mmCIF file of C-alpha atoms in Angstrom:
data_model
loop_
_atom_site.group_PDB
_atom_site.id
_atom_site.type_symbol
_atom_site.label_atom_id
_atom_site.label_comp_id
_atom_site.label_asym_id
_atom_site.label_seq_id
_atom_site.Cartn_x
_atom_site.Cartn_y
_atom_site.Cartn_z
ATOM 1 C CA UNK A 1 0.002 0.005 -0.002
ATOM 2 C CA UNK A 2 1.307 3.394 -0.908
ATOM 3 C CA UNK A 3 0.150 6.963 -1.300
ATOM 4 C CA UNK A 4 -0.086 8.961 -4.506
ATOM 5 C CA UNK A 5 -0.154 12.689 -3.962
ATOM 6 C CA UNK A 6 -2.513 14.374 -6.370
ATOM 7 C CA UNK A 7 -1.873 18.097 -6.896
ATOM 8 C CA UNK A 8 -5.208 19.839 -7.315
ATOM 9 C CA UNK A 9 -6.160 22.610 -9.715
ATOM 10 C CA UNK A 10 -9.248 24.515 -10.782
ATOM 11 C CA UNK A 11 -12.547 22.951 -9.768
ATOM 12 C CA UNK A 12 -10.700 20.118 -7.987
ATOM 13 C CA UNK A 13 -9.423 22.507 -5.316
ATOM 14 C CA UNK A 14 -12.581 21.861 -3.374
ATOM 15 C CA UNK A 15 -11.188 18.380 -2.641
ATOM 16 C CA UNK A 16 -8.658 17.429 0.026
ATOM 17 C CA UNK A 17 -7.002 20.462 1.545
ATOM 18 C CA UNK A 18 -7.421 22.484 -1.637
ATOM 19 C CA UNK A 19 -3.833 21.888 -2.645
ATOM 20 C CA UNK A 20 -3.310 18.138 -2.568
ATOM 21 C CA UNK A 21 -5.254 14.943 -2.251
ATOM 22 C CA UNK A 22 -3.706 11.757 -0.840
ATOM 23 C CA UNK A 23 -4.865 8.612 -2.620
ATOM 24 C CA UNK A 24 -4.073 5.150 -1.328
ATOM 25 C CA UNK A 25 -2.868 2.728 -3.971
ATOM 26 C CA UNK A 26 -2.121 -0.960 -3.561
ATOM 27 C CA UNK A 27 0.057 -1.350 -6.623
ATOM 28 C CA UNK A 28 1.102 0.514 -9.788
ATOM 29 C CA UNK A 29 -1.699 1.245 -12.198
ATOM 30 C CA UNK A 30 -2.356 3.020 -15.465
ATOM 31 C CA UNK A 31 -3.667 6.566 -15.644
ATOM 32 C CA UNK A 32 -6.984 5.143 -16.895
ATOM 33 C CA UNK A 33 -7.286 2.930 -13.841
ATOM 34 C CA UNK A 34 -6.170 5.712 -11.553
ATOM 35 C CA UNK A 35 -8.946 7.869 -12.958
ATOM 36 C CA UNK A 36 -11.440 5.200 -12.007
ATOM 37 C CA UNK A 37 -9.934 5.000 -8.542
ATOM 38 C CA UNK A 38 -10.352 8.776 -8.162
ATOM 39 C CA UNK A 39 -13.931 8.543 -9.415
ATOM 40 C CA UNK A 40 -14.773 6.047 -6.695
ATOM 41 C CA UNK A 41 -13.121 8.297 -4.131
ATOM 42 C CA UNK A 42 -15.088 11.331 -5.313
ATOM 43 C CA UNK A 43 -18.352 9.405 -5.094
ATOM 44 C CA UNK A 44 -17.792 8.885 -1.363
ATOM 45 C CA UNK A 45 -18.885 12.475 -0.758
ATOM 46 C CA UNK A 46 -21.851 14.449 -1.988
ATOM 47 C CA UNK A 47 -19.690 17.546 -2.408
ATOM 48 C CA UNK A 48 -17.190 15.837 -4.667
ATOM 49 C CA UNK A 49 -19.470 13.410 -6.531
ATOM 50 C CA UNK A 50 -20.427 16.200 -8.923
ATOM 51 C CA UNK A 51 -16.776 16.362 -9.993
ATOM 52 C CA UNK A 52 -16.872 12.906 -11.533
ATOM 53 C CA UNK A 53 -17.953 14.271 -14.912
ATOM 54 C CA UNK A 54 -15.138 16.793 -14.857
ATOM 55 C CA UNK A 55 -12.747 14.015 -13.895
ATOM 56 C CA UNK A 56 -13.541 12.131 -17.091
ATOM 57 C CA UNK A 57 -12.461 15.180 -19.102
ATOM 58 C CA UNK A 58 -9.354 15.874 -17.022
ATOM 59 C CA UNK A 59 -5.753 15.177 -17.800
ATOM 60 C CA UNK A 60 -3.120 13.758 -15.497
ATOM 61 C CA UNK A 61 0.389 15.174 -15.533
ATOM 62 C CA UNK A 62 3.703 14.120 -14.103
ATOM 63 C CA UNK A 63 6.271 16.713 -13.100
ATOM 64 C CA UNK A 64 6.600 18.358 -16.501
ATOM 65 C CA UNK A 65 4.478 16.461 -19.000
ATOM 66 C CA UNK A 66 1.011 15.163 -19.555
ATOM 67 C CA UNK A 67 0.621 11.409 -19.060
ATOM 68 C CA UNK A 68 -1.287 9.285 -21.494
ATOM 69 C CA UNK A 69 -3.891 6.792 -20.409
ATOM 70 C CA UNK A 70 -1.473 3.870 -20.494
ATOM 71 C CA UNK A 71 1.240 5.605 -18.445
ATOM 72 C CA UNK A 72 1.926 3.888 -15.163
ATOM 73 C CA UNK A 73 1.471 5.679 -11.845
ATOM 74 C CA UNK A 74 3.519 4.309 -8.952
ATOM 75 C CA UNK A 75 2.691 4.386 -5.241
ATOM 76 C CA UNK A 76 4.687 7.275 -3.780
ATOM 77 C CA UNK A 77 4.487 9.287 -6.947
ATOM 78 C CA UNK A 78 3.112 12.829 -7.220
ATOM 79 C CA UNK A 79 0.848 13.727 -10.113
ATOM 80 C CA UNK A 80 -1.309 16.726 -11.088
ATOM 81 C CA UNK A 81 -4.976 16.556 -11.961
ATOM 82 C CA UNK A 82 -5.785 19.048 -14.685
ATOM 83 C CA UNK A 83 -9.457 19.828 -15.453
ATOM 84 C CA UNK A 84 -10.444 21.315 -18.832
ATOM 85 C CA UNK A 85 -8.599 24.582 -19.314
ATOM 86 C CA UNK A 86 -9.681 28.136 -20.005
ATOM 87 C CA UNK A 87 -6.779 30.496 -19.772
ATOM 88 C CA UNK A 88 -5.990 33.428 -21.964
ATOM 89 C CA UNK B 1 13.661 32.843 -31.961
ATOM 90 C CA UNK B 2 13.533 34.136 -28.458
ATOM 91 C CA UNK B 3 10.668 33.866 -25.980
ATOM 92 C CA UNK B 4 10.128 35.219 -22.517
ATOM 93 C CA UNK B 5 7.347 33.159 -20.998
ATOM 94 C CA UNK B 6 6.120 33.596 -17.457
ATOM 95 C CA UNK B 7 3.228 33.556 -15.091
ATOM 96 C CA UNK B 8 2.996 36.226 -12.454
ATOM 97 C CA UNK B 9 1.036 37.105 -9.337
ATOM 98 C CA UNK B 10 1.727 40.774 -9.772
ATOM 99 C CA UNK B 11 0.132 43.204 -12.274
ATOM 100 C CA UNK B 12 1.458 42.809 -15.805
ATOM 101 C CA UNK B 13 3.625 45.767 -16.900
ATOM 102 C CA UNK B 14 2.734 46.410 -20.528
ATOM 103 C CA UNK B 15 5.550 48.863 -21.257
ATOM 104 C CA UNK B 16 8.164 46.469 -19.893
ATOM 105 C CA UNK B 17 6.805 43.619 -22.030
ATOM 106 C CA UNK B 18 6.902 45.791 -25.139
ATOM 107 C CA UNK B 19 10.315 47.202 -24.488
ATOM 108 C CA UNK B 20 11.767 43.737 -23.893
ATOM 109 C CA UNK B 21 11.569 43.165 -27.677
ATOM 110 C CA UNK B 22 13.612 45.858 -29.368
ATOM 111 C CA UNK B 23 15.435 44.807 -32.475
ATOM 112 C CA UNK B 24 16.897 47.066 -35.125
ATOM 113 C CA UNK B 25 16.107 44.507 -37.856
ATOM 114 C CA UNK B 26 12.435 44.251 -36.841
ATOM 115 C CA UNK B 27 9.788 46.619 -38.157
ATOM 116 C CA UNK B 28 6.816 45.337 -36.245
ATOM 117 C CA UNK B 29 5.698 44.644 -32.713
ATOM 118 C CA UNK B 30 2.217 43.236 -32.246
ATOM 119 C CA UNK B 31 0.645 43.454 -28.832
ATOM 120 C CA UNK B 32 -2.388 41.482 -27.664
ATOM 121 C CA UNK B 33 -3.811 42.225 -24.225
ATOM 122 C CA UNK B 34 -6.502 40.119 -22.639
ATOM 123 C CA UNK B 35 -8.288 41.847 -19.823
ATOM 124 C CA UNK B 36 -11.046 41.016 -17.364
ATOM 125 C CA UNK B 37 -14.486 42.116 -18.520
ATOM 126 C CA UNK B 38 -17.535 42.695 -16.350
ATOM 127 C CA UNK B 39 -19.819 40.146 -17.964
ATOM 128 C CA UNK B 40 -19.868 36.622 -19.252
ATOM 129 C CA UNK B 41 -22.820 34.776 -20.795
ATOM 130 C CA UNK B 42 -25.255 37.285 -19.490
ATOM 131 C CA UNK B 43 -23.965 37.304 -15.937
ATOM 132 C CA UNK B 44 -22.451 40.295 -14.230
ATOM 133 C CA UNK B 45 -18.915 39.497 -13.107
ATOM 134 C CA UNK B 46 -17.483 41.093 -9.991
ATOM 135 C CA UNK B 47 -13.970 39.663 -10.179
ATOM 136 C CA UNK B 48 -12.185 36.538 -11.294
ATOM 137 C CA UNK B 49 -9.462 34.243 -10.019
ATOM 138 C CA UNK B 50 -6.950 32.506 -12.168
ATOM 139 C CA UNK B 51 -5.363 29.242 -11.143
ATOM 140 C CA UNK B 52 -2.484 27.630 -13.024
ATOM 141 C CA UNK B 53 0.032 24.835 -13.010
ATOM 142 C CA UNK B 54 2.752 27.357 -13.436
ATOM 143 C CA UNK B 55 5.595 25.076 -14.434
ATOM 144 C CA UNK B 56 3.567 23.371 -17.129
ATOM 145 C CA UNK B 57 2.031 26.634 -18.260
ATOM 146 C CA UNK B 58 5.382 28.272 -18.877
ATOM 147 C CA UNK B 59 6.551 25.196 -20.698
ATOM 148 C CA UNK B 60 3.459 25.225 -22.904
ATOM 149 C CA UNK B 61 3.948 28.923 -23.624
ATOM 150 C CA UNK B 62 7.480 28.246 -24.824
ATOM 151 C CA UNK B 63 6.327 25.343 -26.989
ATOM 152 C CA UNK B 64 3.646 27.491 -28.590
ATOM 153 C CA UNK B 65 6.092 30.273 -29.336
ATOM 154 C CA UNK B 66 8.469 27.786 -30.904
ATOM 155 C CA UNK B 67 5.686 26.480 -33.106
ATOM 156 C CA UNK B 68 4.773 30.014 -34.165
ATOM 157 C CA UNK B 69 8.373 30.709 -35.069
ATOM 158 C CA UNK B 70 8.539 27.534 -37.149
ATOM 159 C CA UNK B 71 5.418 28.707 -39.002
ATOM 160 C CA UNK B 72 6.194 32.368 -39.518
ATOM 161 C CA UNK B 73 9.924 32.884 -39.049
ATOM 162 C CA UNK B 74 12.685 31.752 -36.760
ATOM 163 C CA UNK B 75 13.635 35.374 -36.122
ATOM 164 C CA UNK B 76 10.379 36.121 -34.371
ATOM 165 C CA UNK B 77 10.591 37.086 -30.721
ATOM 166 C CA UNK B 78 7.950 36.760 -28.037
ATOM 167 C CA UNK B 79 6.896 37.865 -24.641
ATOM 168 C CA UNK B 80 4.045 35.902 -23.147
ATOM 169 C CA UNK B 81 2.832 36.632 -19.626
ATOM 170 C CA UNK B 82 -0.257 35.418 -17.827
ATOM 171 C CA UNK B 83 -1.342 36.570 -14.422
ATOM 172 C CA UNK B 84 -2.599 34.252 -11.692
ATOM 173 C CA UNK B 85 -4.586 35.007 -8.552
ATOM 174 C CA UNK B 86 -7.405 37.456 -8.079
ATOM 175 C CA UNK B 87 -8.032 39.999 -10.834
ATOM 176 C CA UNK B 88 -10.488 42.867 -10.803
ATOM 177 C CA UNK B 89 -12.519 44.162 -13.740
ATOM 178 C CA UNK B 90 -10.172 45.805 -16.238
ATOM 179 C CA UNK B 91 -7.062 44.060 -14.960
ATOM 180 C CA UNK B 92 -4.764 42.578 -17.592
ATOM 181 C CA UNK B 93 -4.858 38.793 -17.517
ATOM 182 C CA UNK B 94 -2.521 38.046 -20.388
ATOM 183 C CA UNK B 95 -0.195 39.810 -22.757
ATOM 184 C CA UNK B 96 1.329 38.494 -25.969
ATOM 185 C CA UNK B 97 3.944 40.585 -27.681
ATOM 186 C CA UNK B 98 5.423 39.457 -31.002
ATOM 187 C CA UNK B 99 8.308 41.179 -32.696
ATOM 188 C CA UNK B 100 9.043 40.505 -36.364
ATOM 189 C CA UNK B 101 10.555 42.004 -39.494
ATOM 190 C CA UNK B 102 7.178 42.712 -41.047
ATOM 191 C CA UNK B 103 3.681 43.137 -39.710
ATOM 192 C CA UNK B 104 2.087 40.162 -41.467
ATOM 193 C CA UNK B 105 3.896 37.519 -39.504
ATOM 194 C CA UNK B 106 3.469 39.374 -36.215
ATOM 195 C CA UNK B 107 -0.318 39.475 -36.579
ATOM 196 C CA UNK B 108 -0.504 35.812 -37.520
ATOM 197 C CA UNK B 109 1.882 34.636 -34.835
ATOM 198 C CA UNK B 110 0.126 36.672 -32.173
ATOM 199 C CA UNK B 111 -3.264 35.226 -33.063
ATOM 200 C CA UNK B 112 -1.841 31.728 -33.098
ATOM 201 C CA UNK B 113 -0.229 32.136 -29.704
ATOM 202 C CA UNK B 114 -3.328 33.389 -27.890
ATOM 203 C CA UNK B 115 -5.614 30.830 -29.532
ATOM 204 C CA UNK B 116 -3.270 28.005 -28.566
ATOM 205 C CA UNK B 117 -2.974 29.341 -25.011
ATOM 206 C CA UNK B 118 -6.724 29.105 -24.625
ATOM 207 C CA UNK B 119 -6.846 25.413 -25.402
ATOM 208 C CA UNK B 120 -3.468 24.136 -24.182
ATOM 209 C CA UNK B 121 -2.217 26.111 -21.202
ATOM 210 C CA UNK B 122 -3.083 24.569 -17.839
ATOM 211 C CA UNK B 123 -4.815 27.666 -16.565
ATOM 212 C CA UNK B 124 -8.263 27.862 -14.987
ATOM 213 C CA UNK B 125 -10.630 30.734 -14.314
ATOM 214 C CA UNK B 126 -13.136 31.083 -11.511
ATOM 215 C CA UNK B 127 -15.723 33.794 -11.957
ATOM 216 C CA UNK B 128 -17.339 35.567 -9.026
ATOM 217 C CA UNK B 129 -20.665 37.179 -9.879
ATOM 218 C CA UNK B 130 -22.587 40.169 -8.586
ATOM 219 C CA UNK B 131 -25.250 37.820 -7.246
ATOM 220 C CA UNK B 132 -22.678 36.187 -4.974
ATOM 221 C CA UNK B 133 -22.363 32.916 -6.881
ATOM 222 C CA UNK B 134 -19.084 31.601 -8.227
ATOM 223 C CA UNK B 135 -18.253 29.167 -11.071
ATOM 224 C CA UNK B 136 -15.132 27.533 -12.445
ATOM 225 C CA UNK B 137 -15.221 28.087 -16.196
ATOM 226 C CA UNK B 138 -14.732 24.638 -17.600
ATOM 227 C CA UNK B 139 -13.153 25.076 -21.024
ATOM 228 C CA UNK B 140 -11.117 22.669 -23.141
ATOM 229 C CA UNK B 141 -10.000 19.180 -22.171
ATOM 230 C CA UNK B 142 -6.277 18.603 -22.423
ATOM 231 C CA UNK B 143 -6.657 14.844 -22.739
ATOM 232 C CA UNK B 144 -7.550 13.300 -26.106
ATOM 233 C CA UNK B 145 -10.300 11.143 -24.682
ATOM 234 C CA UNK B 146 -12.140 13.924 -22.982
ATOM 235 C CA UNK B 147 -15.667 14.734 -24.143
ATOM 236 C CA UNK B 148 -15.029 18.409 -23.654
ATOM 237 C CA UNK B 149 -12.104 18.476 -26.090
ATOM 238 C CA UNK B 150 -14.086 20.486 -28.614
ATOM 239 C CA UNK B 151 -17.040 21.589 -26.557
ATOM 240 C CA UNK B 152 -16.010 24.017 -23.855
ATOM 241 C CA UNK B 153 -18.618 24.696 -21.235
ATOM 242 C CA UNK B 154 -19.042 25.813 -17.691
ATOM 243 C CA UNK B 155 -18.775 23.717 -14.552
ATOM 244 C CA UNK B 156 -21.515 25.453 -12.637
ATOM 245 C CA UNK B 157 -22.322 25.249 -8.986
ATOM 246 C CA UNK B 158 -25.957 25.057 -9.993
ATOM 247 C CA UNK B 159 -27.163 24.527 -13.550
ATOM 248 C CA UNK B 160 -24.994 24.581 -16.639
ATOM 249 C CA UNK B 161 -24.082 27.069 -19.316
ATOM 250 C CA UNK B 162 -22.507 26.813 -22.702
ATOM 251 C CA UNK B 163 -19.331 28.838 -23.177
ATOM 252 C CA UNK B 164 -18.914 29.592 -26.862
#
């Protein structure tokens, strides 16, 4: 069992402490599977369950690059959860 | 090609951004300024807050500038700055300055840069309205599988809106 630290941005800042969310993970998994894991976690609370739709349209990033759905996330790793963007 | 790309929590200094690109061989400097307006989709906006993954944003800015230079000239130079944090109505949110030999490429490159920023930079905007409500503007999905990749819309606290 390990912890993945998820850096939060945009609408996801209402989760965790607003900066980071700690997600327990038994073993390495793909981004796609991690997304499902997050979805289950969000559904545990009424306030975060409405974020599940946004989660499906969100990207996951490592330190400096976006990860694709087949990228592997390891316990102990830190990733960023990036909802749909609207800068500029 | 040279590019100064940054995010900042302090007010953007327009004159400094413009003066950063001074080349004797260039005849054009194109400046785009994006500022906070007091309305969006029929709602009166009081102020907004920008959030950003600053490391990735500055990396994306640099990539976009490089692409623009590959399209319109390797001697183009850029300044791209985006503000984060709380902005009031009229505050400058983003500035894109492009310096080039001739005006044609500066116009085109400038338009390209800002349009790409809107769909690629990991920046998010939360609007606070006169009626007291707030909403994170949803926008464009960065991931290929996302349903919102081509259909930007709002993530509303109550009800939904379509953001053109």
